[in-house]
Amino acid sequence: MATITEIAKKTNVSIATVSRVLNYDKSLSISEDKRKLILETAENLDYQPPKRKKQNLKKPITLGLLHWYTIEQELDDTYYLSIRLGIERTCYEKHIELIKIFRSNETYDLDYLKPLDGVIAVGKFSNDEVKRFEEKFPIIIFVDSSPEASNYDSVVIDFESAMKKAIDHIIDLGHKNIGYIGGREYIGKHATALGERREIFFREYLKELNLFDERNVHVGSFTIESGYQLMKKAIEQNHLPSAFIIASDGMAIGLMKAAYEAGIRIPKDLSIIGFNDIAQSQYTIPPLTTVKVYKEFMGQTAVDLALERIFGQRAISKKVTIPTELVIRESCTRYNEEN
């Protein structure tokens, strides 16, 4: 079992900083990257916080956290990592025991679990998986998906509104030749492809505006490497738009590397907008304009929904839609026909 001192040495920060992060001190000024590093190091070293006072809830609560991603996938796409941290922090503050359950070999080992008061399922799940969860757990809260909204609580993003903000911003800057780089997600043992709402809205909205060009749509997976490879492919086609909307900041970082290697200047030659506002986005060169998603708040909201259900405050299911915000930095500029 690790100590705070060991975590401090591993992360190269002071013992006081580690202590304040592990106690979720909101007044602490620390970068998001460093905070996540401390929390992940504590988890990897199996750090156990000192026992706290008795729960001030009406009864002791134990929740499960079902991850759609494996541990390795989560590290590659910090979107779900941030949601998880929001759930963990809220459970810690409310003195709720949290059992984490990662996907392994395309399935979940649920048989060994002790009885849980409910689970928060983060990600997308097949109908078979949802059915299995329903048989095993009394309460299920979904985050980032909403299967059977009349039966289960969920926390989702307004993807359509978010994409409209991004596209309208690009159009307001004078761009008409606009591209999209995104990923696809798959569920179930047969790897059924999900409809990607960002891509769907991009296609429909640009068709309404008579600006859609199929050659400008490039789809892979939600990774930095995929963003890099898709941008290289777009460059090789010799039909590069003046702006790209990119479905994740990680993919945008990959795109920026490919653009740099090809001598394409951002934003002078190419304007780009990412999605998620991960911590690294403000430190790219140039800093990335992106859609901010309140990921940790999504996790907090899921815990609150679970408690409402557990304590019988509500019998009707609730779907909470979290708004987004366009964060304008330096990766977009007004279109110049001379470029």
Coordinates of C-alpha atoms in Angstrom, one line a residue:
M1 CA 0.0 0.0 0.0
A2 CA 1.5 3.4 -1.1
T3 CA 2.1 6.4 1.0
I4 CA 1.7 10.1 0.1
T5 CA 5.5 10.4 0.2
E6 CA 5.9 7.7 -2.4
I7 CA 3.3 9.4 -4.7
A8 CA 5.1 12.7 -4.3
K9 CA 8.4 11.2 -5.3
K10 CA 6.8 9.5 -8.4
T11 CA 5.1 12.7 -9.6
N12 CA 7.9 15.1 -8.6
V13 CA 5.6 17.4 -6.5
S14 CA 5.5 18.2 -2.8
I15 CA 3.9 16.0 -0.2
A16 CA 1.5 18.9 0.6
T17 CA 0.4 19.1 -3.0
V18 CA -0.3 15.4 -3.2
S19 CA -2.3 15.5 0.0
R20 CA -4.4 18.4 -1.2
V21 CA -5.1 16.8 -4.6
L22 CA -6.1 13.5 -2.9
N23 CA -8.4 15.4 -0.6
Y24 CA -9.9 17.3 -3.6
D25 CA -8.9 20.7 -2.3
K26 CA -10.7 23.0 -4.8
S27 CA -8.6 26.0 -3.8
L28 CA -5.4 24.4 -5.0
S29 CA -3.9 26.0 -8.1
I30 CA -2.5 23.1 -10.2
S31 CA -2.5 22.1 -13.8
E32 CA -5.1 19.6 -14.9
D33 CA -2.3 17.3 -16.3
K34 CA -0.5 17.3 -13.0
R35 CA -3.7 16.7 -11.0
K36 CA -4.6 13.7 -13.2
L37 CA -1.0 12.3 -12.9
I38 CA -1.2 12.4 -9.1
L39 CA -4.6 10.7 -9.1
E40 CA -3.5 8.0 -11.6
T41 CA -0.3 7.4 -9.7
A42 CA -2.2 7.0 -6.5
E43 CA -4.5 4.5 -8.1
N44 CA -1.6 2.5 -9.7
L45 CA 0.2 2.3 -6.4
D46 CA -3.0 1.2 -4.6
Y47 CA -3.0 4.2 -2.3
Q48 CA -5.7 4.0 0.4
P49 CA -6.8 7.2 2.1
P50 CA -7.1 7.3 5.9
K51 CA -10.4 6.3 7.2
R52 CA -12.8 9.2 7.5
K53 CA -15.7 10.0 9.6
K54 CA -19.0 8.0 9.3
Q55 CA -21.0 8.8 6.2
N56 CA -23.5 11.6 6.7
L57 CA -25.8 10.0 4.2
K58 CA -28.9 8.2 5.5
K59 CA -27.1 4.9 5.0
P60 CA -23.8 3.6 3.7
I61 CA -23.8 3.6 -0.1
T62 CA -21.7 1.5 -2.5
L63 CA -21.8 2.3 -6.2
G64 CA -20.2 0.5 -9.1
L65 CA -18.4 2.4 -11.9
L66 CA -18.7 0.4 -15.2
H67 CA -16.1 1.6 -17.8
W68 CA -16.8 1.2 -21.5
Y69 CA -13.1 1.5 -22.2
T70 CA -10.3 -0.7 -21.0
I71 CA -7.6 0.9 -18.9
E72 CA -5.3 1.3 -21.9
Q73 CA -8.0 2.9 -24.1
E74 CA -8.9 5.3 -21.3
L75 CA -5.3 6.6 -21.2
D76 CA -5.4 7.2 -24.9
D77 CA -8.6 9.2 -24.8
T78 CA -8.8 11.3 -21.7
Y79 CA -12.5 12.2 -22.3
Y80 CA -13.7 9.2 -20.3
L81 CA -10.8 9.6 -17.8
S82 CA -12.1 13.0 -16.9
I83 CA -15.7 11.7 -16.4
R84 CA -14.3 9.0 -14.2
L85 CA -12.4 11.5 -12.1
G86 CA -15.6 13.6 -11.6
I87 CA -17.4 10.5 -10.4
E88 CA -14.5 9.5 -8.0
R89 CA -14.2 13.0 -6.6
T90 CA -18.0 13.3 -5.9
C91 CA -18.1 9.9 -4.3
Y92 CA -15.1 10.8 -2.1
E93 CA -16.8 14.1 -1.0
K94 CA -20.1 12.3 -0.3
H95 CA -18.4 9.4 1.5
I96 CA -19.6 6.8 -1.0
E97 CA -17.7 3.6 -1.6
L98 CA -16.9 3.2 -5.3
I99 CA -16.1 -0.1 -7.0
K100 CA -14.4 0.3 -10.4
I101 CA -15.1 -2.3 -13.1
F102 CA -13.2 -2.1 -16.4
R103 CA -13.9 -4.0 -19.5
S104 CA -11.7 -7.0 -20.0
N105 CA -11.6 -9.3 -23.1
E106 CA -14.7 -7.6 -24.4
T107 CA -16.8 -8.4 -21.3
Y108 CA -17.3 -7.6 -17.7
D109 CA -16.6 -10.0 -14.8
L110 CA -19.6 -9.2 -12.6
D111 CA -20.1 -12.5 -10.8
Y112 CA -17.5 -11.8 -8.1
L113 CA -19.0 -8.4 -7.1
K114 CA -20.6 -7.8 -3.7
P115 CA -24.1 -6.3 -3.8
L116 CA -24.1 -2.7 -5.0
D117 CA -26.7 0.0 -4.5
G118 CA -26.4 0.9 -8.1
V119 CA -23.9 1.5 -11.0
I120 CA -22.8 4.3 -13.2
A121 CA -22.1 3.0 -16.7
V122 CA -19.7 5.3 -18.6
G123 CA -19.7 5.0 -22.4
K124 CA -21.8 3.1 -24.9
F125 CA -23.2 -0.4 -24.4
S126 CA -24.9 -3.0 -26.5
N127 CA -28.5 -4.1 -25.9
D128 CA -27.2 -7.4 -24.5
E129 CA -24.9 -5.6 -22.1
V130 CA -27.7 -3.3 -20.9
K131 CA -29.9 -6.4 -20.3
R132 CA -27.2 -8.0 -18.3
F133 CA -26.6 -4.9 -16.2
E134 CA -30.4 -4.7 -15.5
E135 CA -30.4 -8.3 -14.3
K136 CA -27.5 -7.6 -12.0
F137 CA -28.0 -4.1 -10.6
P138 CA -31.0 -2.4 -9.1
I139 CA -30.2 1.1 -10.4
I140 CA -28.2 2.1 -13.6
I141 CA -27.1 5.6 -14.5
F142 CA -25.7 6.0 -18.0
V143 CA -23.1 8.6 -18.9
D144 CA -22.5 9.7 -22.5
S145 CA -25.3 7.5 -23.8
S146 CA -29.0 7.1 -23.2
P147 CA -30.4 3.6 -24.0
E148 CA -34.1 3.3 -23.3
A149 CA -34.4 6.8 -21.8
S150 CA -37.9 6.0 -20.4
N151 CA -36.3 3.3 -18.2
Y152 CA -32.8 4.6 -17.2
D153 CA -31.4 7.8 -16.0
S154 CA -28.6 9.3 -18.2
V155 CA -26.2 12.2 -18.6
V156 CA -25.4 13.3 -22.1
I157 CA -24.0 16.2 -24.2
D158 CA -25.9 18.3 -26.7
F159 CA -23.6 17.3 -29.6
E160 CA -25.8 19.0 -32.2
S161 CA -25.7 22.4 -30.5
A162 CA -21.9 22.0 -29.9
M163 CA -21.2 21.2 -33.6
K164 CA -23.4 24.1 -34.7
K165 CA -21.4 26.5 -32.6
A166 CA -18.2 25.3 -34.1
I167 CA -19.4 25.3 -37.7
D168 CA -21.0 28.7 -37.4
H169 CA -17.8 30.1 -36.0
I170 CA -15.8 28.8 -39.0
I171 CA -18.4 30.1 -41.4
D172 CA -18.4 33.5 -39.7
L173 CA -14.7 33.7 -40.4
G174 CA -15.4 33.3 -44.1
H175 CA -14.7 29.6 -44.7
K176 CA -16.8 27.7 -47.1
N177 CA -14.6 24.7 -47.9
I178 CA -14.9 22.9 -44.6
G179 CA -13.8 19.4 -43.7
Y180 CA -14.4 16.9 -40.9
I181 CA -12.0 14.5 -39.2
G182 CA -13.6 12.1 -36.7
G183 CA -13.8 8.6 -35.4
R184 CA -16.2 5.7 -35.2
E185 CA -17.2 3.7 -32.1
Y186 CA -18.3 0.1 -31.9
I187 CA -20.3 -1.9 -29.4
G188 CA -21.0 -5.6 -28.6
K189 CA -19.3 -8.8 -29.5
H190 CA -20.1 -8.3 -33.2
A191 CA -18.5 -4.8 -33.1
T192 CA -21.6 -3.0 -34.3
A193 CA -20.8 0.5 -35.6
L194 CA -22.5 3.4 -33.8
G195 CA -23.9 6.4 -35.6
E196 CA -21.5 9.3 -34.7
R197 CA -23.7 12.3 -33.8
R198 CA -21.0 14.9 -34.6
E199 CA -20.4 13.4 -38.0
I200 CA -24.1 13.0 -38.7
F201 CA -24.8 16.7 -37.8
F202 CA -21.8 17.9 -39.8
R203 CA -23.1 16.2 -42.9
E204 CA -26.7 17.3 -42.5
Y205 CA -25.9 20.9 -41.6
L206 CA -23.4 21.5 -44.4
K207 CA -25.9 20.0 -46.9
E208 CA -28.5 22.5 -45.7
L209 CA -26.0 25.2 -46.4
N210 CA -24.9 23.7 -49.7
L211 CA -21.4 23.5 -48.5
F212 CA -21.0 19.7 -48.1
D213 CA -18.2 17.9 -50.0
E214 CA -17.8 14.2 -49.3
R215 CA -14.1 14.4 -50.2
N216 CA -13.6 16.5 -47.0
V217 CA -14.8 13.9 -44.6
H218 CA -12.2 11.6 -43.1
V219 CA -13.1 9.0 -40.4
G220 CA -10.9 6.7 -38.3
S221 CA -10.7 6.2 -34.6
F222 CA -10.6 8.6 -31.6
T223 CA -6.8 8.6 -31.2
I224 CA -3.9 10.9 -31.8
E225 CA -2.4 8.5 -34.3
S226 CA -5.6 8.3 -36.2
G227 CA -5.8 12.1 -36.5
Y228 CA -2.2 12.1 -37.7
Q229 CA -2.8 9.4 -40.4
L230 CA -6.2 10.9 -41.5
M231 CA -4.5 14.3 -42.0
K232 CA -1.7 12.8 -44.1
K233 CA -4.3 11.1 -46.2
A234 CA -6.2 14.4 -46.7
I235 CA -3.0 16.1 -47.7
E236 CA -2.2 13.3 -50.3
Q237 CA -5.6 13.8 -51.9
N238 CA -4.5 17.3 -52.9
H239 CA -8.0 18.6 -52.0
L240 CA -7.4 20.2 -48.7
P241 CA -10.2 22.4 -47.2
S242 CA -9.5 25.7 -45.6
A243 CA -10.8 24.6 -42.3
F244 CA -11.4 21.3 -40.4
I245 CA -13.8 20.5 -37.6
I246 CA -12.2 17.7 -35.6
A247 CA -14.2 15.3 -33.3
S248 CA -11.6 15.2 -30.5
D249 CA -8.7 17.3 -29.3
G250 CA -6.5 14.2 -29.4
M251 CA -7.2 13.8 -33.1
A252 CA -6.5 17.5 -33.6
I253 CA -3.1 17.1 -32.0
G254 CA -2.3 14.4 -34.4
L255 CA -3.5 16.5 -37.3
M256 CA -1.3 19.4 -36.2
K257 CA 1.8 17.2 -36.3
A258 CA 1.0 16.0 -39.8
A259 CA 0.3 19.6 -40.9
Y260 CA 3.6 20.7 -39.5
E261 CA 5.5 18.0 -41.3
A262 CA 3.9 19.0 -44.6
G263 CA 4.7 22.7 -44.1
I264 CA 1.0 23.6 -43.6
R265 CA 0.7 26.6 -41.3
I266 CA -2.1 26.7 -38.7
P267 CA -4.1 28.9 -38.8
K268 CA -2.6 30.8 -41.8
D269 CA -3.1 27.9 -44.2
L270 CA -5.6 25.9 -42.3
S271 CA -8.1 26.7 -39.5
I272 CA -9.0 24.0 -37.1
I273 CA -11.5 23.4 -34.2
G274 CA -11.2 20.5 -31.8
F275 CA -13.6 19.0 -29.4
N276 CA -13.4 18.3 -25.6
D277 CA -11.0 21.0 -24.4
I278 CA -8.5 18.6 -22.8
A279 CA -5.8 20.1 -20.7
Q280 CA -3.2 20.0 -23.5
S281 CA -5.3 22.1 -25.9
Q282 CA -4.2 25.4 -24.4
Y283 CA -0.5 24.5 -24.8
T284 CA -0.5 23.4 -28.5
I285 CA 1.2 25.6 -31.0
P286 CA -1.0 27.5 -31.7
P287 CA -3.4 27.0 -28.8
L288 CA -6.4 25.0 -30.0
T289 CA -9.8 26.5 -30.5
T290 CA -12.2 23.8 -29.2
V291 CA -15.6 22.9 -27.8
K292 CA -15.4 22.7 -24.0
V293 CA -17.2 19.7 -22.5
Y294 CA -17.8 19.7 -18.8
K295 CA -16.7 16.2 -18.3
E296 CA -16.2 16.1 -14.6
F297 CA -19.5 17.8 -14.1
M298 CA -21.1 15.0 -16.1
G299 CA -19.6 12.5 -13.6
Q300 CA -20.9 14.6 -10.6
T301 CA -24.4 14.8 -12.1
A302 CA -24.4 11.0 -12.5
V303 CA -23.7 10.4 -8.8
D304 CA -26.4 12.9 -7.9
L305 CA -28.9 11.0 -10.1
A306 CA -27.9 7.7 -8.5
L307 CA -28.5 9.1 -5.0
E308 CA -32.0 10.4 -6.0
R309 CA -32.9 6.9 -7.1
I310 CA -31.4 5.1 -4.1
F311 CA -33.2 7.3 -1.6
G312 CA -36.5 7.0 -3.4
Q313 CA -36.7 10.7 -4.2
R314 CA -37.8 9.9 -7.8
A315 CA -39.3 7.0 -9.7
I316 CA -39.5 8.6 -13.1
S317 CA -36.3 8.4 -15.2
K318 CA -34.4 11.6 -16.0
K319 CA -32.2 12.5 -18.9
V320 CA -29.8 15.4 -18.2
T321 CA -28.3 17.2 -21.1
I322 CA -25.1 19.1 -20.3
P323 CA -24.4 22.2 -22.4
T324 CA -21.0 23.0 -24.1
E325 CA -19.0 26.1 -24.7
L326 CA -16.9 27.1 -27.7
V327 CA -13.4 28.2 -26.4
I328 CA -11.8 30.5 -28.9
R329 CA -8.0 30.4 -29.0
E330 CA -5.6 30.9 -31.9
S331 CA -6.0 27.9 -34.3
C332 CA -8.6 29.7 -36.4
T333 CA -8.4 32.8 -38.5
R334 CA -10.4 34.7 -41.2
Y335 CA -10.3 33.1 -44.6
N336 CA -7.9 34.7 -47.0
E337 CA -8.3 33.7 -50.7
E338 CA -4.6 34.4 -51.3
N339 CA -3.5 31.5 -49.1

